[in-house]
Short mmCIF file of C-alpha atoms and ligand atoms in Angstrom, two decimals:
data_model
loop_
_atom_site.label_atom_id
_atom_site.label_comp_id
_atom_site.label_asym_id
_atom_site.label_seq_id
_atom_site.Cartn_x
_atom_site.Cartn_y
_atom_site.Cartn_z
CA MET A 166 98.36 -26.14 -152.21
CA ASN A 167 100.87 -23.56 -153.46
CA HIS A 168 100.55 -23.13 -157.28
CA TYR A 169 104.30 -23.66 -157.88
CA VAL A 170 104.34 -26.91 -155.89
CA GLN A 171 101.24 -28.08 -157.76
CA ARG A 172 102.82 -27.32 -161.15
CA VAL A 173 106.06 -29.18 -160.31
CA LEU A 174 104.04 -32.11 -158.98
CA ASN A 175 101.96 -32.27 -162.19
CA ASP A 176 105.11 -32.17 -164.37
CA LEU A 177 106.74 -34.82 -162.26
CA GLN A 178 103.74 -37.14 -162.49
CA ALA A 179 103.58 -36.70 -166.28
CA ARG A 180 107.30 -37.40 -166.76
CA ASN A 181 107.80 -40.27 -164.28
CA GLN A 182 104.66 -42.36 -164.62
CA HIS A 183 106.59 -45.61 -164.39
CA GLU A 184 108.42 -44.74 -161.19
CA PRO A 185 105.84 -45.18 -158.39
CA GLU A 186 108.23 -45.19 -155.42
CA TYR A 187 110.00 -42.06 -156.66
CA LEU A 188 106.66 -40.32 -157.23
CA GLN A 189 105.48 -41.31 -153.75
CA ALA A 190 108.58 -39.86 -152.06
CA ALA A 191 108.61 -36.72 -154.21
CA THR A 192 104.88 -36.13 -153.64
CA GLU A 193 105.26 -36.37 -149.85
CA MET A 194 108.20 -33.97 -149.94
CA LEU A 195 106.64 -31.44 -152.32
CA GLN A 196 103.32 -31.33 -150.46
CA SER A 197 105.24 -30.54 -147.26
CA LEU A 198 106.92 -27.57 -148.91
CA SER A 199 103.77 -25.62 -149.79
CA THR A 200 104.10 -23.09 -146.95
CA VAL A 201 107.82 -22.67 -147.66
CA MET A 202 107.04 -21.73 -151.28
CA ASP A 203 104.38 -19.26 -150.09
CA LYS A 204 107.05 -17.51 -148.02
CA HIS A 205 109.87 -17.75 -150.62
CA PRO A 206 108.65 -16.78 -154.12
CA GLU A 207 112.30 -16.41 -155.19
CA TYR A 208 112.59 -20.20 -155.29
CA GLU A 209 110.12 -20.38 -158.18
CA GLN A 210 112.07 -17.78 -160.15
CA ALA A 211 115.22 -19.87 -159.68
CA GLY A 212 113.47 -23.10 -160.80
CA LEU A 213 114.62 -24.55 -157.52
CA LEU A 214 112.08 -27.36 -157.09
CA GLU A 215 112.47 -28.60 -160.67
CA ARG A 216 116.22 -28.83 -160.09
CA PHE A 217 115.82 -30.34 -156.62
CA VAL A 218 113.74 -33.32 -157.77
CA GLU A 219 115.94 -34.13 -160.78
CA PRO A 220 119.10 -36.18 -160.03
CA GLU A 221 122.31 -34.43 -161.06
CA ARG A 222 123.34 -37.74 -162.61
CA ALA A 223 122.05 -41.33 -162.81
CA ILE A 224 124.53 -43.99 -163.90
CA LEU A 225 123.41 -47.44 -165.11
CA PHE A 226 125.87 -50.21 -165.91
CA ARG A 227 126.31 -53.91 -166.66
CA VAL A 228 127.64 -56.17 -163.88
CA PRO A 229 128.77 -59.55 -165.28
CA TRP A 230 130.02 -62.23 -162.87
CA VAL A 231 130.61 -65.99 -162.81
CA ASP A 232 128.97 -68.35 -160.28
CA ASP A 233 130.55 -71.39 -158.61
CA CYS A 234 129.36 -73.67 -161.43
CA GLY A 235 130.98 -71.54 -164.11
CA HIS A 236 127.73 -69.92 -165.32
CA VAL A 237 127.83 -66.27 -166.36
CA HIS A 238 125.23 -63.90 -164.84
CA VAL A 239 124.53 -60.28 -165.75
CA ASN A 240 123.03 -57.89 -163.20
CA ARG A 241 122.22 -54.21 -163.52
CA GLY A 242 124.22 -51.72 -161.44
CA TYR A 243 123.16 -48.17 -160.59
CA ARG A 244 124.38 -45.01 -158.89
CA VAL A 245 122.02 -42.05 -158.55
CA GLN A 246 123.94 -38.85 -157.69
CA GLN A 247 121.05 -36.67 -156.61
CA ASN A 248 122.43 -33.48 -155.09
CA SER A 249 125.91 -32.19 -154.20
CA ALA A 250 124.99 -28.66 -153.07
CA ILE A 251 126.21 -29.12 -149.49
CA GLY A 252 128.86 -31.82 -149.90
CA PRO A 253 129.95 -34.97 -151.77
CA TYR A 254 127.17 -37.40 -152.65
CA LYS A 255 126.61 -39.84 -149.80
CA GLY A 256 124.24 -42.80 -149.55
CA GLY A 257 124.14 -46.57 -149.44
CA LEU A 258 124.28 -49.38 -151.98
CA ARG A 259 121.26 -51.73 -151.94
CA LEU A 260 121.62 -55.30 -153.21
CA HIS A 261 118.15 -56.82 -153.62
CA PRO A 262 116.22 -58.32 -156.56
CA SER A 263 113.61 -55.54 -156.30
CA VAL A 264 116.14 -52.77 -156.99
CA ASN A 265 115.29 -50.52 -159.95
CA LEU A 266 115.72 -46.86 -160.90
CA SER A 267 112.45 -45.78 -159.27
CA ILE A 268 113.44 -47.21 -155.89
CA LEU A 269 116.93 -45.73 -156.06
CA LYS A 270 115.62 -42.29 -157.09
CA PHE A 271 113.23 -42.30 -154.13
CA LEU A 272 116.03 -43.31 -151.79
CA ALA A 273 118.42 -40.71 -153.24
CA LEU A 274 115.87 -37.92 -152.86
CA GLU A 275 115.17 -38.90 -149.25
CA GLN A 276 118.91 -39.10 -148.65
CA VAL A 277 119.44 -35.46 -149.66
CA LEU A 278 117.02 -34.23 -146.99
CA LYS A 279 118.26 -36.72 -144.40
CA ASN A 280 121.91 -35.81 -144.90
CA SER A 281 121.08 -32.13 -144.66
CA LEU A 282 119.23 -32.73 -141.38
CA THR A 283 122.36 -34.23 -139.80
CA GLY A 284 124.01 -30.78 -140.01
CA LEU A 285 127.07 -32.41 -141.61
CA PRO A 286 128.54 -31.44 -145.03
CA ILE A 287 127.20 -34.35 -147.12
CA GLY A 288 125.12 -34.35 -150.30
CA GLY A 289 122.79 -37.18 -151.28
CA GLY A 290 122.95 -40.25 -153.51
CA LYS A 291 122.02 -43.92 -153.60
CA GLY A 292 122.96 -46.96 -155.65
CA GLY A 293 122.88 -50.70 -155.85
CA SER A 294 121.94 -53.62 -158.02
CA ASP A 295 119.18 -56.16 -158.62
CA PHE A 296 121.69 -58.84 -157.51
CA ASP A 297 120.36 -61.11 -154.72
CA PRO A 298 123.08 -61.92 -152.15
CA LYS A 299 120.89 -64.57 -150.46
CA CYS A 300 122.12 -68.16 -150.80
CA LYS A 301 125.32 -67.11 -152.60
CA SER A 302 128.75 -68.39 -151.57
CA ASP A 303 131.37 -65.93 -150.30
CA ARG A 304 133.26 -66.40 -153.56
CA GLU A 305 130.17 -65.51 -155.62
CA ILE A 306 129.57 -62.41 -153.47
CA MET A 307 133.20 -61.41 -154.00
CA ALA A 308 132.94 -61.95 -157.77
CA PHE A 309 129.85 -59.76 -157.95
CA CYS A 310 131.32 -57.01 -155.74
CA GLN A 311 134.58 -56.89 -157.71
CA SER A 312 132.71 -56.62 -161.01
CA PHE A 313 130.36 -53.95 -159.59
CA MET A 314 133.27 -51.85 -158.33
CA THR A 315 135.24 -52.26 -161.57
CA GLU A 316 132.68 -49.92 -163.16
CA LEU A 317 131.62 -47.86 -160.13
CA TYR A 318 135.13 -46.81 -159.09
CA ARG A 319 135.42 -44.16 -161.85
CA HIS A 320 132.33 -42.34 -160.52
CA ILE A 321 133.17 -42.21 -156.79
CA GLY A 322 135.89 -40.77 -154.53
CA ALA A 323 136.46 -39.49 -151.01
CA ASP A 324 135.62 -35.93 -152.16
CA THR A 325 133.04 -36.74 -154.84
CA ASP A 326 130.78 -39.65 -153.83
CA VAL A 327 131.09 -41.94 -150.80
CA PRO A 328 128.78 -45.01 -150.88
CA ALA A 329 127.89 -47.13 -147.82
CA GLY A 330 125.84 -50.22 -146.93
CA ASP A 331 122.08 -50.72 -147.14
CA ILE A 332 119.79 -53.74 -147.54
CA GLY A 333 121.94 -56.69 -148.64
CA THR A 334 125.22 -54.76 -148.29
CA GLY A 335 126.87 -55.44 -144.95
CA ALA A 336 130.46 -55.60 -143.70
CA ARG A 337 131.37 -58.53 -145.98
CA GLU A 338 130.24 -56.75 -149.17
CA ILE A 339 131.81 -53.42 -148.16
CA GLY A 340 135.11 -55.26 -147.57
CA TYR A 341 135.14 -56.78 -151.07
CA LEU A 342 134.10 -53.46 -152.64
CA PHE A 343 136.80 -51.54 -150.76
CA GLY A 344 139.49 -54.09 -151.70
CA GLN A 345 138.65 -53.80 -155.39
CA TYR A 346 138.55 -49.97 -155.27
CA LYS A 347 141.97 -49.86 -153.61
CA ARG A 348 143.37 -52.25 -156.19
CA ILE A 349 142.08 -50.34 -159.23
CA ALA A 350 142.51 -46.77 -157.98
CA GLY A 351 145.79 -47.44 -156.17
CA GLN A 352 144.64 -45.25 -153.30
CA TYR A 353 143.90 -45.95 -149.64
CA VAL A 354 141.17 -43.40 -149.01
CA GLY A 355 137.82 -43.26 -147.22
CA VAL A 356 135.80 -43.91 -150.38
CA LEU A 357 133.29 -46.18 -148.65
CA THR A 358 131.84 -46.15 -145.16
CA GLY A 359 130.70 -49.09 -143.05
CA LYS A 360 134.22 -50.51 -143.34
CA GLY A 361 135.62 -53.10 -140.92
CA LEU A 362 137.35 -51.80 -137.81
CA THR A 363 140.76 -53.06 -138.94
CA TYR A 364 140.77 -50.94 -142.12
CA GLY A 365 139.24 -47.56 -141.35
CA GLY A 366 135.76 -48.33 -140.05
CA SER A 367 134.20 -46.43 -137.17
CA LEU A 368 133.03 -47.87 -133.89
CA VAL A 369 129.21 -47.56 -133.50
CA ARG A 370 128.60 -47.52 -137.31
CA LYS A 371 127.02 -50.98 -137.08
CA GLU A 372 124.73 -49.90 -134.26
CA ALA A 373 124.19 -46.31 -135.45
CA THR A 374 120.89 -46.42 -137.35
CA GLY A 375 119.06 -48.50 -134.74
CA TYR A 376 120.53 -46.61 -131.78
CA GLY A 377 119.90 -43.27 -133.51
CA LEU A 378 116.27 -44.22 -134.14
CA CYS A 379 115.76 -44.85 -130.43
CA TYR A 380 117.55 -41.60 -129.49
CA PHE A 381 115.20 -39.69 -131.82
CA VAL A 382 112.06 -41.46 -130.57
CA GLU A 383 113.23 -40.91 -126.97
CA GLN A 384 113.30 -37.14 -127.68
CA MET A 385 109.89 -37.24 -129.33
CA LEU A 386 108.40 -39.16 -126.40
CA ALA A 387 110.02 -36.80 -123.89
CA ALA A 388 108.47 -33.80 -125.67
CA HIS A 389 105.11 -35.40 -124.85
CA GLY A 390 105.91 -36.43 -121.28
CA LYS A 391 106.61 -40.09 -122.10
CA ASN A 392 109.57 -42.48 -122.31
CA PHE A 393 110.49 -46.06 -123.32
CA ARG A 394 110.37 -47.54 -119.81
CA GLY A 395 107.95 -50.48 -119.59
CA GLN A 396 106.53 -49.85 -123.08
CA ARG A 397 105.66 -52.76 -125.39
CA VAL A 398 107.56 -52.30 -128.65
CA VAL A 399 107.04 -54.08 -131.99
CA ILE A 400 109.92 -53.97 -134.50
CA SER A 401 109.65 -55.18 -138.09
CA GLY A 402 112.70 -56.70 -139.74
CA SER A 403 115.63 -58.45 -138.11
CA GLY A 404 118.46 -56.93 -140.12
CA ASN A 405 121.01 -54.33 -139.13
CA VAL A 406 118.59 -51.53 -138.25
CA ALA A 407 116.05 -53.74 -136.45
CA ILE A 408 118.62 -55.59 -134.31
CA TYR A 409 120.26 -52.44 -132.94
CA ALA A 410 116.93 -50.64 -132.50
CA CYS A 411 115.93 -53.63 -130.36
CA GLU A 412 119.19 -53.47 -128.39
CA LYS A 413 118.81 -49.75 -127.57
CA ALA A 414 115.05 -49.93 -126.91
CA GLN A 415 115.72 -52.72 -124.40
CA ALA A 416 118.55 -50.73 -122.83
CA LEU A 417 116.13 -47.82 -122.40
CA GLY A 418 113.73 -50.08 -120.51
CA ALA A 419 111.29 -51.14 -123.23
CA LYS A 420 109.98 -54.66 -123.74
CA VAL A 421 110.37 -55.67 -127.41
CA ILE A 422 107.65 -58.26 -128.05
CA ALA A 423 107.78 -58.96 -131.80
CA MET A 424 110.25 -58.97 -134.72
CA SER A 425 110.06 -60.27 -138.30
CA ASP A 426 111.81 -61.12 -141.55
CA SER A 427 110.41 -61.16 -145.08
CA CYS A 428 108.59 -64.48 -144.44
CA GLY A 429 106.88 -63.96 -141.08
CA TYR A 430 107.11 -62.70 -137.51
CA ILE A 431 107.75 -64.00 -134.02
CA HIS A 432 105.69 -62.93 -131.02
CA ALA A 433 107.37 -63.16 -127.61
CA PRO A 434 105.03 -61.62 -125.01
CA ASP A 435 107.72 -61.92 -122.30
CA GLY A 436 110.26 -60.05 -124.41
CA ILE A 437 112.57 -60.95 -127.31
CA ARG A 438 115.92 -62.60 -126.55
CA LEU A 439 118.19 -60.52 -128.76
CA ASP A 440 121.18 -62.86 -128.35
CA VAL A 441 119.14 -65.57 -130.13
CA ILE A 442 118.11 -63.18 -132.93
CA LYS A 443 121.75 -62.12 -133.42
CA GLN A 444 122.87 -65.76 -133.58
CA LEU A 445 120.18 -66.58 -136.19
CA LYS A 446 120.60 -63.48 -138.35
CA GLU A 447 124.20 -62.30 -137.94
CA VAL A 448 125.96 -65.66 -137.54
CA GLU A 449 123.80 -68.39 -139.11
CA ARG A 450 122.05 -66.09 -141.66
CA CYS A 451 118.84 -68.16 -141.43
CA ARG A 452 115.07 -67.58 -141.09
CA ILE A 453 113.54 -66.00 -138.00
CA CYS A 454 111.07 -68.92 -137.66
CA HIS A 455 113.88 -70.96 -135.99
CA TYR A 456 113.63 -68.62 -132.98
CA VAL A 457 110.68 -70.60 -131.62
CA ASP A 458 112.75 -73.85 -131.63
CA ARG A 459 115.19 -72.19 -129.23
CA VAL A 460 113.01 -70.00 -127.00
CA PRO A 461 109.95 -71.55 -125.29
CA GLY A 462 106.85 -69.35 -125.05
CA ALA A 463 107.37 -67.58 -128.38
CA THR A 464 105.15 -68.19 -131.42
CA TYR A 465 105.85 -67.87 -135.16
CA HIS A 466 103.30 -66.46 -137.62
CA GLN A 467 103.51 -66.56 -141.41
CA GLY A 468 103.28 -63.24 -143.29
CA ALA A 469 105.59 -60.34 -142.44
CA THR A 470 103.03 -57.52 -142.44
CA ASN A 471 100.73 -59.32 -139.97
CA ILE A 472 103.13 -58.10 -137.30
CA TRP A 473 101.18 -54.81 -137.12
CA GLY A 474 98.24 -56.71 -135.64
CA VAL A 475 100.26 -57.33 -132.44
CA SER A 476 98.98 -54.98 -129.74
CA CYS A 477 101.76 -52.56 -128.67
CA ASP A 478 102.56 -49.05 -127.42
CA ILE A 479 105.33 -48.18 -129.88
CA ALA A 480 105.96 -49.52 -133.39
CA LEU A 481 109.33 -49.30 -135.14
CA PRO A 482 109.13 -50.35 -138.82
CA CYS A 483 112.74 -51.26 -139.69
CA ALA A 484 112.47 -53.58 -142.74
CA THR A 485 111.70 -51.93 -146.09
CA GLN A 486 109.61 -49.40 -148.02
CA ASN A 487 105.79 -49.54 -147.95
CA GLU A 488 105.65 -52.35 -145.39
CA LEU A 489 103.03 -50.52 -143.30
CA GLY A 490 99.83 -49.74 -145.23
CA LEU A 491 96.50 -48.19 -144.27
CA GLU A 492 94.98 -51.40 -142.87
CA ASP A 493 98.15 -51.99 -140.83
CA ALA A 494 97.94 -48.45 -139.47
CA LYS A 495 94.32 -49.04 -138.44
CA ALA A 496 95.35 -52.28 -136.71
CA LEU A 497 98.11 -50.46 -134.82
CA VAL A 498 95.79 -47.71 -133.60
CA ALA A 499 93.14 -50.28 -132.62
CA GLY A 500 95.82 -52.15 -130.65
CA GLY A 501 96.72 -49.07 -128.59
CA CYS A 502 99.88 -47.92 -130.40
CA TYR A 503 100.56 -44.22 -129.74
CA ALA A 504 104.00 -43.75 -131.35
CA VAL A 505 105.61 -44.91 -134.62
CA GLY A 506 109.30 -44.41 -135.42
CA GLU A 507 110.49 -45.23 -138.94
CA GLY A 508 113.84 -47.05 -138.93
CA ALA A 509 113.51 -48.06 -142.59
CA ASN A 510 113.24 -45.64 -145.50
CA MET A 511 109.59 -44.80 -146.28
CA PRO A 512 108.16 -47.95 -144.62
CA THR A 513 104.78 -46.23 -144.18
CA THR A 514 102.56 -45.53 -147.19
CA LEU A 515 101.20 -41.99 -147.65
CA ASP A 516 97.62 -42.92 -146.67
CA ALA A 517 98.84 -44.82 -143.61
CA THR A 518 100.96 -41.83 -142.53
CA ASP A 519 97.96 -39.52 -142.92
CA TYR A 520 95.80 -41.91 -140.89
CA LEU A 521 98.35 -42.16 -138.07
CA LEU A 522 98.77 -38.38 -137.91
CA ALA A 523 95.00 -37.83 -137.96
CA SER A 524 94.64 -40.38 -135.14
CA GLY A 525 97.05 -38.40 -132.95
CA VAL A 526 99.84 -40.99 -133.15
CA LEU A 527 103.32 -39.48 -132.60
CA PHE A 528 105.09 -40.14 -135.89
CA ALA A 529 108.86 -39.97 -136.39
CA PRO A 530 109.58 -39.93 -140.17
CA GLY A 531 112.49 -42.03 -141.43
CA LYS A 532 114.47 -39.25 -143.03
CA ALA A 533 114.91 -37.72 -139.57
CA ALA A 534 114.66 -40.75 -137.31
CA ASN A 535 117.01 -43.08 -139.21
CA ALA A 536 119.64 -40.42 -140.00
CA GLY A 537 121.97 -41.82 -137.33
CA GLY A 538 123.48 -44.28 -139.82
CA VAL A 539 124.58 -41.70 -142.33
CA ALA A 540 125.60 -39.29 -139.57
CA THR A 541 127.99 -41.90 -138.20
CA SER A 542 129.20 -42.60 -141.73
CA ALA A 543 130.11 -38.91 -141.91
CA LEU A 544 131.94 -39.33 -138.59
CA GLU A 545 133.79 -42.27 -140.18
CA MET A 546 134.80 -39.97 -143.06
CA SER A 547 136.11 -37.40 -140.56
CA GLN A 548 138.17 -40.03 -138.73
CA ASN A 549 139.58 -41.32 -142.06
CA SER A 550 140.59 -37.79 -143.12
CA MET A 551 142.23 -37.11 -139.75
CA ARG A 552 143.83 -40.60 -139.60
CA LEU A 553 142.32 -40.92 -136.11
CA SER A 554 139.97 -43.37 -134.38
CA TRP A 555 137.50 -42.26 -131.74
CA THR A 556 136.36 -44.57 -128.92
CA PHE A 557 132.91 -46.20 -128.83
CA GLU A 558 131.80 -43.74 -126.14
CA GLU A 559 133.03 -40.73 -128.13
CA VAL A 560 131.17 -41.74 -131.30
CA ASP A 561 128.01 -42.76 -129.41
CA CYS A 562 128.00 -39.43 -127.59
CA LYS A 563 128.33 -37.52 -130.90
CA LEU A 564 125.57 -39.69 -132.43
CA LYS A 565 123.21 -38.96 -129.56
CA ALA A 566 123.91 -35.22 -129.78
CA ILE A 567 123.25 -35.28 -133.56
CA MET A 568 119.91 -37.08 -133.10
CA GLN A 569 118.86 -34.62 -130.40
CA HIS A 570 119.81 -31.76 -132.74
CA ILE A 571 117.79 -33.33 -135.58
CA PHE A 572 114.75 -33.63 -133.33
CA ARG A 573 115.02 -29.99 -132.25
CA LYS A 574 115.34 -28.80 -135.87
CA THR A 575 112.44 -31.00 -136.99
CA ALA A 576 110.20 -29.85 -134.14
CA LYS A 577 111.05 -26.18 -134.76
CA ALA A 578 110.29 -26.43 -138.49
CA ALA A 579 107.03 -28.24 -137.68
CA GLN A 580 106.10 -25.37 -135.39
CA ASP A 581 106.95 -22.76 -138.05
CA TYR A 582 105.60 -24.43 -141.18
CA ALA A 583 103.30 -27.42 -140.45
CA PRO A 584 99.52 -27.43 -139.99
CA SER A 585 100.15 -28.92 -136.52
CA PRO A 586 103.29 -28.59 -134.33
CA ASN A 587 103.31 -32.40 -133.96
CA ASN A 588 103.58 -32.97 -137.71
CA TYR A 589 107.21 -34.05 -137.84
CA VAL A 590 106.79 -35.25 -141.45
CA VAL A 591 106.46 -31.66 -142.63
CA GLY A 592 109.04 -30.56 -140.05
CA ALA A 593 111.71 -32.96 -141.32
CA ASN A 594 111.07 -32.18 -144.99
CA VAL A 595 111.21 -28.42 -144.43
CA ALA A 596 114.24 -28.44 -142.13
CA GLY A 597 116.18 -30.69 -144.53
CA PHE A 598 115.14 -28.73 -147.59
CA LEU A 599 115.94 -25.19 -146.41
CA LYS A 600 119.68 -25.74 -145.95
CA VAL A 601 120.10 -27.37 -149.37
CA ALA A 602 117.90 -24.72 -151.00
CA ASP A 603 120.04 -21.91 -149.55
CA ALA A 604 123.20 -23.56 -150.86
CA MET A 605 121.65 -24.08 -154.32
CA MET A 606 120.55 -20.44 -154.46
CA ALA A 607 124.07 -19.30 -153.55
CA GLN A 608 125.65 -21.51 -156.23
CA GLY A 609 123.49 -20.24 -159.12
CA VAL A 610 121.66 -22.25 -161.76
CA CYS A 611 123.63 -25.49 -162.00
P1 NDP B 169 119.10 -55.62 -143.79
O1 NDP B 169 119.30 -56.21 -145.14
O2 NDP B 169 120.15 -55.80 -142.76
O3 NDP B 169 117.71 -56.10 -143.16
C1 NDP B 169 116.50 -55.95 -143.84
C2 NDP B 169 115.42 -56.65 -143.04
O4 NDP B 169 114.15 -56.38 -143.64
C3 NDP B 169 115.58 -58.16 -143.03
O5 NDP B 169 115.09 -58.66 -141.82
C4 NDP B 169 114.68 -58.58 -144.21
O6 NDP B 169 114.21 -59.92 -144.10
C5 NDP B 169 113.54 -57.61 -144.02
N1 NDP B 169 112.81 -57.41 -145.30
C6 NDP B 169 113.33 -57.15 -146.51
N2 NDP B 169 112.37 -57.04 -147.43
C7 NDP B 169 111.21 -57.23 -146.78
C8 NDP B 169 109.85 -57.25 -147.15
N3 NDP B 169 109.46 -57.03 -148.43
N4 NDP B 169 108.93 -57.45 -146.17
C9 NDP B 169 109.30 -57.65 -144.89
N5 NDP B 169 110.56 -57.66 -144.48
C10 NDP B 169 111.50 -57.45 -145.40
O7 NDP B 169 118.83 -54.05 -144.08
P2 NDP B 169 118.99 -52.84 -143.07
O8 NDP B 169 118.55 -53.24 -141.71
O9 NDP B 169 120.31 -52.24 -143.28
O10 NDP B 169 117.93 -51.80 -143.70
C11 NDP B 169 116.55 -51.82 -143.36
C12 NDP B 169 115.91 -50.53 -143.81
O11 NDP B 169 116.56 -49.42 -143.16
C13 NDP B 169 115.98 -50.21 -145.30
O12 NDP B 169 114.84 -49.48 -145.68
C14 NDP B 169 117.21 -49.31 -145.39
O13 NDP B 169 117.17 -48.48 -146.55
C15 NDP B 169 117.01 -48.49 -144.13
N6 NDP B 169 118.21 -47.84 -143.63
C16 NDP B 169 119.33 -48.56 -143.32
C17 NDP B 169 120.44 -47.94 -142.80
C18 NDP B 169 121.63 -48.70 -142.35
O14 NDP B 169 122.53 -48.08 -141.76
N7 NDP B 169 121.71 -49.99 -142.54
C19 NDP B 169 120.48 -46.47 -142.68
C20 NDP B 169 119.23 -45.81 -142.92
C21 NDP B 169 118.15 -46.49 -143.42
P3 NDP B 169 114.94 -61.10 -144.92
O15 NDP B 169 116.19 -61.38 -144.14
O16 NDP B 169 113.96 -62.19 -144.91
O17 NDP B 169 115.22 -60.56 -146.29
#
């Protein structure tokens, strides 16, 4: 490994021992950049990697709110503003009990590379809270969102930092957050993306990450003489990304045979009925186990990660980080899986990724494959600035072109810098990094 990369990695490990997710993401990225540093010694002189891995700013704040019984709760709110070299910070807000600084720093770092890959002028950030939106009334969600935004509003803006949705933050939460921002700031601006269609949202934003994932995987398959038609696909999760990945995979001719939530998975050998999943998850907001009460022939199995034992051709992990470990990767390969596309952020552990690559599995890394969501958020920002709304077909067409462009850039960087031209992990890291690095070099030490 390049000596500069090794030194930065050692420093990082010494200084961030209690941030495992951040270390995991930074290690994967830094290891991929070894060849780049061999070719560009000027980056070491400019302290570029040390600056790249350190957030420009990390804000932590108290979020007090009152539940329906009058009890006061205090959650912790965060915004990590990682890098603004190529545009305003951009990245989602995650609401989940597991949220902490390590997870948000990993997500923010990934977001910088992902946003760069889209080719659009957006920097990277991420935020959220350890608040759990599950089983809360609409009024409680509103109380939390208003309190969260009462602090966050002073740190964001249409030209400084534009948050969006993520796990636990859907259209309802974005609506409450936007309403509170407008009320405090007295401005009607595109300060959040993922908004409802009646107040500045973009068509296709809801579908964008899942559709974009399938567009990317379609390109990767085509580069190897394959396509989705007739393939058995397993998708983890049943949230926003998973549902629209399923919709597009089915439209492209695949048979989706399993989906999950955090409790377990359903196996439907004849193909998932997505209308039933949407009813359960988008309308009733209940557990996926109820699927088997409504669709004969399907079975429910306890334990979310057991889904990787289902024999398939293509696997699309779309739930959360580190949901696919080494044993799961072995099970996938043993079951005949030849392609994995990450819809979630870092769903595959480092050792599982290495195993899949060494086994010849085509592997689409999340920061490239799931960039369709943020790309469409950037299209929402453009429409807000122009006071225009594009049609569904217009946005979908732009999304598809962006994902094709990301695949080409990733594949080219893999060819130029990776140990193997099929190593899209290195390709995505390098392609995302180079643009931001050039901008940072041009802007001096800051
Ligand atoms: P949602 O909250 O809509 O859905 C998350 C899904 O993952 C749910 O089915 C949830 O199940 C499941 N899940 C959560 N935690 C676990 C766990 N520990 N084990 C197994 N399943 C789990 O989130 P999104 O679909 O928006 O996001 C999914 C992933 O995609 C995240 O990694 C996110 O960062 C990433 N992403 C999302 C984008 C977007 O546009 N939404 C853009 C780019 C990346 P349950 O309902 O039981 O909690």
